[in-house]
PDB file of N, CA and C in Angstrom:
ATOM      1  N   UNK A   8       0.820  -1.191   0.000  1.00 67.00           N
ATOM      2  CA  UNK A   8       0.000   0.000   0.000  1.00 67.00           C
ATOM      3  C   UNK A   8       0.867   1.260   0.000  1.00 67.00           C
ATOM      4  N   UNK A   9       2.441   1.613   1.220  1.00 79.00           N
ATOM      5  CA  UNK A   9       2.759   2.297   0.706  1.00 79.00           C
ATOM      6  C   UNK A   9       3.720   2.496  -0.248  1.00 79.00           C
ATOM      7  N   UNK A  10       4.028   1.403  -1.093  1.00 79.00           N
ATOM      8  CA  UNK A  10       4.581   1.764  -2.654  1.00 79.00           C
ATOM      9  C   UNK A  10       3.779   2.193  -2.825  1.00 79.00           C
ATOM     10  N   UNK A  11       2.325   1.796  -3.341  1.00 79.00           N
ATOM     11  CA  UNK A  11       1.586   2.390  -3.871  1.00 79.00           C
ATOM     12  C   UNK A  11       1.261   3.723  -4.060  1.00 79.00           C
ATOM     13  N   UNK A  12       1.375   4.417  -2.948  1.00 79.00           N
ATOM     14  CA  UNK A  12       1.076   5.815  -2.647  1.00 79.00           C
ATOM     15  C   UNK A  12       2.330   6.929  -3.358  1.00 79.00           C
ATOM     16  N   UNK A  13       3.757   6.178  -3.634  1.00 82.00           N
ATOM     17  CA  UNK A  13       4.673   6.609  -3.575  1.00 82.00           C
ATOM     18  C   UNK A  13       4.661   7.069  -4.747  1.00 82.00           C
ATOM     19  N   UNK A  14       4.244   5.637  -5.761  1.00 80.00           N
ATOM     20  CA  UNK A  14       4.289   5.749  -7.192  1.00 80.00           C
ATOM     21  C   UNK A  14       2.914   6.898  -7.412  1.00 80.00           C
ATOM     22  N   UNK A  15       2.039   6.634  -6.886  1.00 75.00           N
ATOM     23  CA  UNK A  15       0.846   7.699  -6.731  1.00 75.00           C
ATOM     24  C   UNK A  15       1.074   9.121  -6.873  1.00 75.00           C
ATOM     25  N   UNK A  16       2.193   9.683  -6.235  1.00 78.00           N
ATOM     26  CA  UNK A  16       2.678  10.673  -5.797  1.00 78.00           C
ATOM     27  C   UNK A  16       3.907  11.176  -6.510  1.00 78.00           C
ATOM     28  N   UNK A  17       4.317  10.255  -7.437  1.00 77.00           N
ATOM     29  CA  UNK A  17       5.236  10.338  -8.061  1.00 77.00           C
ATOM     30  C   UNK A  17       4.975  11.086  -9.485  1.00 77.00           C
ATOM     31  N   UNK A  18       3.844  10.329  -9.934  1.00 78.00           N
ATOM     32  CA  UNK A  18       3.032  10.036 -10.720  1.00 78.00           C
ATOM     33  C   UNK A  18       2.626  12.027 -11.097  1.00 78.00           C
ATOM     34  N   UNK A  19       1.935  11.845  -9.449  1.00 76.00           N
ATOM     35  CA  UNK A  19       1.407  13.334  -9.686  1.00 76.00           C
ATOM     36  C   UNK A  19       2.138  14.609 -10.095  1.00 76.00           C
ATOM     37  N   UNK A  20       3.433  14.691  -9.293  1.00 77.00           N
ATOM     38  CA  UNK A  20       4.801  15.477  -9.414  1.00 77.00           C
ATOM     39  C   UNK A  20       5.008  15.651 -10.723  1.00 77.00           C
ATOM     40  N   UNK A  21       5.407  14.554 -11.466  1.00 76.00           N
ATOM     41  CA  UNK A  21       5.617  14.231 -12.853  1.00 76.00           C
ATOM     42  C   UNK A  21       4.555  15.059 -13.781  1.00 76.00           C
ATOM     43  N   UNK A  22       3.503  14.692 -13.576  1.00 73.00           N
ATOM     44  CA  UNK A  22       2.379  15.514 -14.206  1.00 73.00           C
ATOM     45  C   UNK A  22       2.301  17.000 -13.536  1.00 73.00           C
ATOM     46  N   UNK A  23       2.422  17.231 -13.011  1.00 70.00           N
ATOM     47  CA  UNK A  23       2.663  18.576 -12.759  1.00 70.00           C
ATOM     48  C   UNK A  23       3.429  19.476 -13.362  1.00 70.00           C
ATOM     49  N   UNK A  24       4.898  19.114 -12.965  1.00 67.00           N
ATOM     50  CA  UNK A  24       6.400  19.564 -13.845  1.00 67.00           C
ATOM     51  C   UNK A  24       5.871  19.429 -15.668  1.00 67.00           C
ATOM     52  N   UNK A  25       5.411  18.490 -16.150  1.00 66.00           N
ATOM     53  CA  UNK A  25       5.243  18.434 -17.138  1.00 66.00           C
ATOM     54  C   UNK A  25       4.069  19.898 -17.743  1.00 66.00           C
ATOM     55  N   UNK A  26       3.094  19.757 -16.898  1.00 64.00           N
ATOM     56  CA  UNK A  26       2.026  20.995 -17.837  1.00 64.00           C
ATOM     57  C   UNK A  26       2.974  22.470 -17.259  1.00 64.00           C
ATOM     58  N   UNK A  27       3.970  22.449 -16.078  1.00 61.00           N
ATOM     59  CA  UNK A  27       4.617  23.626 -15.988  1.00 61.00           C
ATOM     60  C   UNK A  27       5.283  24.039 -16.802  1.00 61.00           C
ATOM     61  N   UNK A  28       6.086  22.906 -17.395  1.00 60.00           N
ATOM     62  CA  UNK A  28       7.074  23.329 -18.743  1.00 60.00           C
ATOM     63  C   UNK A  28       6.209  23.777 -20.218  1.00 60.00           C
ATOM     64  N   UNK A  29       5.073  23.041 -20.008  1.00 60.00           N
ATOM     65  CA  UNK A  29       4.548  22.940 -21.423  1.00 60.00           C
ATOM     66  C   UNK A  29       3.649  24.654 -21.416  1.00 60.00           C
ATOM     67  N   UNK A  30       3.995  25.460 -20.467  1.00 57.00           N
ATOM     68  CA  UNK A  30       2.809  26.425 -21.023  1.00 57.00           C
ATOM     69  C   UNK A  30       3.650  27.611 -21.317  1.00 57.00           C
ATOM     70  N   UNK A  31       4.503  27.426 -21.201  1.00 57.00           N
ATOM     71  CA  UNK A  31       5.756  28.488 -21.662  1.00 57.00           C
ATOM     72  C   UNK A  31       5.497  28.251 -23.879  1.00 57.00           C
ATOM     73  N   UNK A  32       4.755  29.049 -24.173  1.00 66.00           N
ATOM     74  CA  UNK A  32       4.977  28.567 -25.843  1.00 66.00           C
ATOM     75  C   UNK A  32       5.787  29.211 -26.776  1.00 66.00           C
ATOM     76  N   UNK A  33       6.129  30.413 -26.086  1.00 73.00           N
ATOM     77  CA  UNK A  33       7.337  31.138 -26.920  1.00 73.00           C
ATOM     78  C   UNK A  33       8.767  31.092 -26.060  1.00 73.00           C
ATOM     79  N   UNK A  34       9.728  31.746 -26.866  1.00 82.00           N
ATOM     80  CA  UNK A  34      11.072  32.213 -26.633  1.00 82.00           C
ATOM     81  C   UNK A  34      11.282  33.452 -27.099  1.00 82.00           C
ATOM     82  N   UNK A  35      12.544  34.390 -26.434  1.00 88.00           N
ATOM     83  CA  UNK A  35      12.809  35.284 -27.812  1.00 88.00           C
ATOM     84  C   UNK A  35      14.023  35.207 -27.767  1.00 88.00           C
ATOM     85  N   UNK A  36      14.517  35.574 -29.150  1.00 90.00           N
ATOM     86  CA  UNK A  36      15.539  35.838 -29.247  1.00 90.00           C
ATOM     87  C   UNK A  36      16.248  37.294 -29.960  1.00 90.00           C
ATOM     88  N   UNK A  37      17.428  37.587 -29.021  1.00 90.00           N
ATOM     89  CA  UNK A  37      18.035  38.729 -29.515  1.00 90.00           C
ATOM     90  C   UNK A  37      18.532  38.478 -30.390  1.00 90.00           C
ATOM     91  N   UNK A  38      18.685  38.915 -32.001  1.00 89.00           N
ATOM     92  CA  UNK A  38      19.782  38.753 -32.976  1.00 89.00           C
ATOM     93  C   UNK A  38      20.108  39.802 -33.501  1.00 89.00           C
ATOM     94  N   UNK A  39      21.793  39.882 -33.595  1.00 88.00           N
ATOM     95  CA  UNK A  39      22.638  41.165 -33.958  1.00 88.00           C
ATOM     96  C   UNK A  39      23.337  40.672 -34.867  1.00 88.00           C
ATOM     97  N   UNK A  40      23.720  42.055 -35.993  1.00 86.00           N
ATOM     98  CA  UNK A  40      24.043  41.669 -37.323  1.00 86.00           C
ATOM     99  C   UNK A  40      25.429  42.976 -37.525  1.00 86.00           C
ATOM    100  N   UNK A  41      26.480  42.852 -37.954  1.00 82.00           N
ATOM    101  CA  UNK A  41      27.412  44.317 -38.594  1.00 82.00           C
ATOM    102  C   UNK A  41      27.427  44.222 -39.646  1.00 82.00           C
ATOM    103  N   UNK A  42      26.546  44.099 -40.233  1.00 83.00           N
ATOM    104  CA  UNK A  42      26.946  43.993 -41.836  1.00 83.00           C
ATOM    105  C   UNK A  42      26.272  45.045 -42.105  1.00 83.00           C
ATOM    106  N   UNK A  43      25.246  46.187 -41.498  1.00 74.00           N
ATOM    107  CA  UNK A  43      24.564  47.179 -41.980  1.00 74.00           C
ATOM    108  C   UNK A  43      25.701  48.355 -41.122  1.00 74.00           C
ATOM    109  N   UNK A  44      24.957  49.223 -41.612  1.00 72.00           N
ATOM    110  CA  UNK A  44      25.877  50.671 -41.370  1.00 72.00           C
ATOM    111  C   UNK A  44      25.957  51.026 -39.612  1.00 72.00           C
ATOM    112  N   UNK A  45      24.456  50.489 -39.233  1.00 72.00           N
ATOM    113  CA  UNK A  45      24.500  51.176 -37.982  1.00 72.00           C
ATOM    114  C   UNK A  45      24.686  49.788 -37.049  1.00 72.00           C
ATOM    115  N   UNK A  46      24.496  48.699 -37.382  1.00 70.00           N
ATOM    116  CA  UNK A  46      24.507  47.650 -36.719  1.00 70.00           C
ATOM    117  C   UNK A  46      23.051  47.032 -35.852  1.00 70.00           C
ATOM    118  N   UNK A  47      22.191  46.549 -36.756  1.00 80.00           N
ATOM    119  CA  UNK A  47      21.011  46.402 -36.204  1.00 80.00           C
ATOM    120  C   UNK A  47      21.083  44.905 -35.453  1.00 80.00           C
ATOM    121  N   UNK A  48      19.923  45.516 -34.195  1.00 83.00           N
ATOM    122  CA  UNK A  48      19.608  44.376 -33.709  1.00 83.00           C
ATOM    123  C   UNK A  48      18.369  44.183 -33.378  1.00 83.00           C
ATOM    124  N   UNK A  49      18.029  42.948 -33.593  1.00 84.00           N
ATOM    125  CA  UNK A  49      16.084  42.805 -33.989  1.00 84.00           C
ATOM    126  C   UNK A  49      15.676  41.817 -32.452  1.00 84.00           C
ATOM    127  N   UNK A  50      14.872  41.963 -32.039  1.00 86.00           N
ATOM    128  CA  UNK A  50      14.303  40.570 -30.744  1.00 86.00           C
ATOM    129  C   UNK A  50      13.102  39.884 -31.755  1.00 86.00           C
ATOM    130  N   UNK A  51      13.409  38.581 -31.578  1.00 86.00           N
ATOM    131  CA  UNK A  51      12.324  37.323 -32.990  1.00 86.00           C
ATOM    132  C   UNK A  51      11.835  36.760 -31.748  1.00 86.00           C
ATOM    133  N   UNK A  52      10.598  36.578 -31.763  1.00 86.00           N
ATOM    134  CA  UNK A  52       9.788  36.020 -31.149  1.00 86.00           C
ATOM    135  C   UNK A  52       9.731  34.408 -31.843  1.00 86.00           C
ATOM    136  N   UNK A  53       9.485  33.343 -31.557  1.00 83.00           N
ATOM    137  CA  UNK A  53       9.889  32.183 -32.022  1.00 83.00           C
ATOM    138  C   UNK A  53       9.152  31.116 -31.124  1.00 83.00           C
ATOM    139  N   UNK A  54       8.466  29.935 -31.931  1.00 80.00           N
ATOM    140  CA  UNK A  54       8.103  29.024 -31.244  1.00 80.00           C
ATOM    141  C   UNK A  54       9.535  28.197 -30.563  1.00 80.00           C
ATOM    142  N   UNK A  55       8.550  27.776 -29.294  1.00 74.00           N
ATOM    143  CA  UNK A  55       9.718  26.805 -28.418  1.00 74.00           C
ATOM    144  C   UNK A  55      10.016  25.779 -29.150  1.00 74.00           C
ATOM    145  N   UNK A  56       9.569  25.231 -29.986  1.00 73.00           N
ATOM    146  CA  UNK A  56      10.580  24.116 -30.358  1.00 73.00           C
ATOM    147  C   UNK A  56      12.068  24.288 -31.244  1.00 73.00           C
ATOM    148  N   UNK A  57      11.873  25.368 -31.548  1.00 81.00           N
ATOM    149  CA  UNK A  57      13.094  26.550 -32.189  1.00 81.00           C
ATOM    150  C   UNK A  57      13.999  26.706 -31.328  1.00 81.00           C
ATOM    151  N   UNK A  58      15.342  26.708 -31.854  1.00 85.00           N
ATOM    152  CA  UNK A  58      16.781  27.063 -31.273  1.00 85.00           C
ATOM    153  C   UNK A  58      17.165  28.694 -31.837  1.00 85.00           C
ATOM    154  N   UNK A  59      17.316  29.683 -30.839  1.00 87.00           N
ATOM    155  CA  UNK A  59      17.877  30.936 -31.147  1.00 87.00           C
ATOM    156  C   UNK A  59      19.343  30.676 -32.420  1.00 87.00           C
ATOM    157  N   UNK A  60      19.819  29.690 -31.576  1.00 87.00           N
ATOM    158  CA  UNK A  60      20.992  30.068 -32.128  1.00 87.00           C
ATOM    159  C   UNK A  60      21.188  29.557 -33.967  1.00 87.00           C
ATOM    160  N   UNK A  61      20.012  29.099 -34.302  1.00 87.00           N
ATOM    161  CA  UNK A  61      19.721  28.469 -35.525  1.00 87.00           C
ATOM    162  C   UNK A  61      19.306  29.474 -36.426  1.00 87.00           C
ATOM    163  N   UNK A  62      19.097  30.341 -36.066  1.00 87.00           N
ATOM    164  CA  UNK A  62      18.683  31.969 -37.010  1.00 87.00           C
ATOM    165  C   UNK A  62      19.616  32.303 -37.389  1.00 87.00           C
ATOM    166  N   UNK A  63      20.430  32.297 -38.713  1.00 88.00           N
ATOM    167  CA  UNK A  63      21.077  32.405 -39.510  1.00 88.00           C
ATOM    168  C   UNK A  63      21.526  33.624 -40.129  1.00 88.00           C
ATOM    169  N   UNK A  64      20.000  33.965 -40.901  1.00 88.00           N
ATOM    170  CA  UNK A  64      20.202  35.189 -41.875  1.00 88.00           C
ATOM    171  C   UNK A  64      18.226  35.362 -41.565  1.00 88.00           C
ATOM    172  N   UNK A  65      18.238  36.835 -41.892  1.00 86.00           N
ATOM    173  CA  UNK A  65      16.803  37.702 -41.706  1.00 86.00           C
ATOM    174  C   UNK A  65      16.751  38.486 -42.702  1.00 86.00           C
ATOM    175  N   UNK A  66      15.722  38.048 -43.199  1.00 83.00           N
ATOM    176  CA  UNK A  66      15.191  39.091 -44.472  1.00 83.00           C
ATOM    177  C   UNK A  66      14.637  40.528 -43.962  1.00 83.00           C
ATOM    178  N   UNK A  67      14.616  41.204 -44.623  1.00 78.00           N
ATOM    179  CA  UNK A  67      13.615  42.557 -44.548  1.00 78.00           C
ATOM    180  C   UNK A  67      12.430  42.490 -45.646  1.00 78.00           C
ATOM    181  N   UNK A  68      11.091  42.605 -45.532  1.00 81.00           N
ATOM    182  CA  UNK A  68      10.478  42.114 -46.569  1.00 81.00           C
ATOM    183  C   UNK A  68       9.812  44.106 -46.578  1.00 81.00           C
ATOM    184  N   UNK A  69       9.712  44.252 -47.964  1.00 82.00           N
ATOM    185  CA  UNK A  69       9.050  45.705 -48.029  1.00 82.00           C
ATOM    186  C   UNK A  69       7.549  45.582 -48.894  1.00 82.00           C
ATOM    187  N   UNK A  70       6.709  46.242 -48.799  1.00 84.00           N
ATOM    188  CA  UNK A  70       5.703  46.067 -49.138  1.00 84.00           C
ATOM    189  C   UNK A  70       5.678  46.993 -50.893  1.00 84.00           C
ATOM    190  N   UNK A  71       5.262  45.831 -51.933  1.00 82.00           N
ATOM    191  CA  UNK A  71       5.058  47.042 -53.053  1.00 82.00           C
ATOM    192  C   UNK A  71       3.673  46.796 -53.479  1.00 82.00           C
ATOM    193  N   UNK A  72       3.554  47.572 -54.793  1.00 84.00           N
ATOM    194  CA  UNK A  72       2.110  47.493 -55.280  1.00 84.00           C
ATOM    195  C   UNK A  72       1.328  46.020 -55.554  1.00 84.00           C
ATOM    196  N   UNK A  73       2.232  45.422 -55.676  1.00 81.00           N
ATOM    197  CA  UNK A  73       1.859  43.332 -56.028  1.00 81.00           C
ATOM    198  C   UNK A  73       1.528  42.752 -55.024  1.00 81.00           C
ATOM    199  N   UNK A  74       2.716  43.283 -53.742  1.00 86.00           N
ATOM    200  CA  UNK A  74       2.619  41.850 -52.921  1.00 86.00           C
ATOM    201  C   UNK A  74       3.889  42.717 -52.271  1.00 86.00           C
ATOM    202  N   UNK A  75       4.544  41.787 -51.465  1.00 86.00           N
ATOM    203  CA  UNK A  75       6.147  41.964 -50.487  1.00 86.00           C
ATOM    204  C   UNK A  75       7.013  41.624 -51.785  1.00 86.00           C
ATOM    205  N   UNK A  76       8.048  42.124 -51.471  1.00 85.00           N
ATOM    206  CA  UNK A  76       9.667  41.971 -52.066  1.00 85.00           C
ATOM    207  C   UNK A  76      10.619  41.968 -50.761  1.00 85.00           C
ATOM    208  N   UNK A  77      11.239  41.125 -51.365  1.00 82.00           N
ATOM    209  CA  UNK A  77      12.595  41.180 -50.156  1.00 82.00           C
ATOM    210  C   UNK A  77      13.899  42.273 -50.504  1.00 82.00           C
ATOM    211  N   UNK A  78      13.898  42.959 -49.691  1.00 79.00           N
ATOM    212  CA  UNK A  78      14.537  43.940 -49.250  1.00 79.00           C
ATOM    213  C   UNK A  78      15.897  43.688 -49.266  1.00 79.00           C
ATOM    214  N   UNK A  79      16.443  43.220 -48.211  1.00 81.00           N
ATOM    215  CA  UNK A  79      17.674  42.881 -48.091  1.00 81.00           C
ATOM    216  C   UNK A  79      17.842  41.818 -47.058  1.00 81.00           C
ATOM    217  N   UNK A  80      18.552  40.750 -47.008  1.00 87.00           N
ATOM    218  CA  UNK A  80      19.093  39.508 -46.383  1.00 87.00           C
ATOM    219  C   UNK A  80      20.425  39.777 -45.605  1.00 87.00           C
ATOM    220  N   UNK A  81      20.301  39.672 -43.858  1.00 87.00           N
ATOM    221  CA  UNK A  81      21.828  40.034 -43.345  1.00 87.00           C
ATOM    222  C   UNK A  81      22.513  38.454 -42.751  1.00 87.00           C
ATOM    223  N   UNK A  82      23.023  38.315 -41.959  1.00 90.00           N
ATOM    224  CA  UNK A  82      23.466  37.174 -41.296  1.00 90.00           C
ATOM    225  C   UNK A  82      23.671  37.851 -39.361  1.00 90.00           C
ATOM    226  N   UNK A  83      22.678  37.241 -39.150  1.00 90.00           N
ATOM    227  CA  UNK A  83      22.757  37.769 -37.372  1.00 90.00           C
ATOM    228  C   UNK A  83      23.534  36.618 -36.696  1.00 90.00           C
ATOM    229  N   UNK A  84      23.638  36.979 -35.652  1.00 91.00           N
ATOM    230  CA  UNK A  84      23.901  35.916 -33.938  1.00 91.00           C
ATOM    231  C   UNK A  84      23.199  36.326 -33.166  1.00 91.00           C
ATOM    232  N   UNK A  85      22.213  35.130 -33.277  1.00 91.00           N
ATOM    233  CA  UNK A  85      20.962  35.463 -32.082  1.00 91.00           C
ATOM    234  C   UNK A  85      21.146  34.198 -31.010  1.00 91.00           C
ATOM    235  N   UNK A  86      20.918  34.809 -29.368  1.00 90.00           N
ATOM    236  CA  UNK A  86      21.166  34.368 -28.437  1.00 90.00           C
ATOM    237  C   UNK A  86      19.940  34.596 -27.593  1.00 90.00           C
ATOM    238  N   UNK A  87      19.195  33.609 -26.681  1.00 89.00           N
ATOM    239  CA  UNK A  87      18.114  34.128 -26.377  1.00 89.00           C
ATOM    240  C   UNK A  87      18.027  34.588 -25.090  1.00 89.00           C
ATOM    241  N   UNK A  88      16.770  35.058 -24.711  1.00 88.00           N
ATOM    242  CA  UNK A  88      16.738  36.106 -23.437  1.00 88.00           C
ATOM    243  C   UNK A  88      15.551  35.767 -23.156  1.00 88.00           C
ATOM    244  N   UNK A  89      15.189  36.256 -21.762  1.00 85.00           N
ATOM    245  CA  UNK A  89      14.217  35.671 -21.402  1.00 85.00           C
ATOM    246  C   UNK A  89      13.299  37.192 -21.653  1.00 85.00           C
ATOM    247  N   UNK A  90      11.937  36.572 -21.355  1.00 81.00           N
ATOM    248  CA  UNK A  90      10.836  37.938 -21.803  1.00 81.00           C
ATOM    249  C   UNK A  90      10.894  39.059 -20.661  1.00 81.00           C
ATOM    250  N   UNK A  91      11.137  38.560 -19.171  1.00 81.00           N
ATOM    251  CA  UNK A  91      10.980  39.456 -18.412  1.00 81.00           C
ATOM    252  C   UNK A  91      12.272  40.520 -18.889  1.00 81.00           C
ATOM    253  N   UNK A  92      13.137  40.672 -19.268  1.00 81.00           N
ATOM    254  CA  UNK A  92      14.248  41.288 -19.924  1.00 81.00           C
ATOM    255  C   UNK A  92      13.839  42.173 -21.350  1.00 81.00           C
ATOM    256  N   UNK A  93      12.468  42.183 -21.915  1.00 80.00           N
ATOM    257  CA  UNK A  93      12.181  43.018 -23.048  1.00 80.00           C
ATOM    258  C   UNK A  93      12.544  44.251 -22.437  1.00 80.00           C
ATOM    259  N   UNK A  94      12.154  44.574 -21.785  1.00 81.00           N
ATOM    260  CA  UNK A  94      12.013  46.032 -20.756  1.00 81.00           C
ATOM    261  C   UNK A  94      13.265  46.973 -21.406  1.00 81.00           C
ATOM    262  N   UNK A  95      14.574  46.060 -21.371  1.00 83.00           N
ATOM    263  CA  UNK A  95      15.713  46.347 -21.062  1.00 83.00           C
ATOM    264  C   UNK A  95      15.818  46.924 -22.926  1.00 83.00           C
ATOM    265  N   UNK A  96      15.396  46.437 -23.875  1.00 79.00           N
ATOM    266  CA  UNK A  96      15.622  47.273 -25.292  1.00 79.00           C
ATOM    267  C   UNK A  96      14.741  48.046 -25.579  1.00 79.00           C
ATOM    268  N   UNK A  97      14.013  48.970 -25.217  1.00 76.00           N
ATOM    269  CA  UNK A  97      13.192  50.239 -25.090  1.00 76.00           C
ATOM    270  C   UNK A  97      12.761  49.909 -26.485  1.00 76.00           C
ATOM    271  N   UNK A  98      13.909  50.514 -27.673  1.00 73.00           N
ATOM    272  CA  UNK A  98      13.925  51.266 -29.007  1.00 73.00           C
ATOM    273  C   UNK A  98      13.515  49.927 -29.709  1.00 73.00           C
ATOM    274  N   UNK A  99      13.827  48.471 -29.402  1.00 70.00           N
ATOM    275  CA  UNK A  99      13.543  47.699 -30.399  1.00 70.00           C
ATOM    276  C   UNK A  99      11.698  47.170 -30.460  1.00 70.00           C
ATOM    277  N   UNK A 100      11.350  46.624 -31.122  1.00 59.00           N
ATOM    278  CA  UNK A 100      10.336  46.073 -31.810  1.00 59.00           C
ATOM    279  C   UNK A 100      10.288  44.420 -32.065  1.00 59.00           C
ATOM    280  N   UNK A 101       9.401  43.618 -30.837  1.00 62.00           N
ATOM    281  CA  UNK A 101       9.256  42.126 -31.209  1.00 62.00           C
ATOM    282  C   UNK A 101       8.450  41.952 -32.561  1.00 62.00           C
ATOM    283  N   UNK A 102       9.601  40.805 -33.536  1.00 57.00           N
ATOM    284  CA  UNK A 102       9.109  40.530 -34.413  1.00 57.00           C
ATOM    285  C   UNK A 102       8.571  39.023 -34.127  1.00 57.00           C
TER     286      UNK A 102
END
């Protein structure tokens, strides 16, 4: 009986930790680029199953009379941050 309770209890813990992790559904990530004049840096909002550090290159897409065109393509290093930390880039814009 008390294995029982143990595994019972174990059981529950487990399920717990599990829906705690699972309700987190985003990440962000900071990514910085020098290949432009002033040195931009963008925060990407990104599903969790996504790795920051897997963001490569970022388009700029501009809007014309048809449809979008791509703008220009840079190569960033994005590293991620947690959300309570947006605070901290005033000037930037989550994409």
């Amino acid at each position: 009986m008390k294995k029982r309770n143990i595994i019972l209890l174990a059981s529950l813990a487990l399920v717990a930790l599990m829906v705690a992790v699972s309700c987190q559904k985003s990440r962000y990530c900071l990514c910085i680029t020098d290949e432009t004049v002033n040195g931009d840096t963008v925060i990407v909002n990104m599903d969790r199953g996504n790795n920051c550090k897997r963001i490569m290159q970022l388009g700029i897409q501009k809007q014309d009379a048809g449809g979008y065109r791509v703008d220009s393509i840079h190569t960033y290093t994005c590293t991620k941050i947690k959300k309570d930390s947006l605070s901290l880039y005033p000037g930037l814009h989550v994409q």
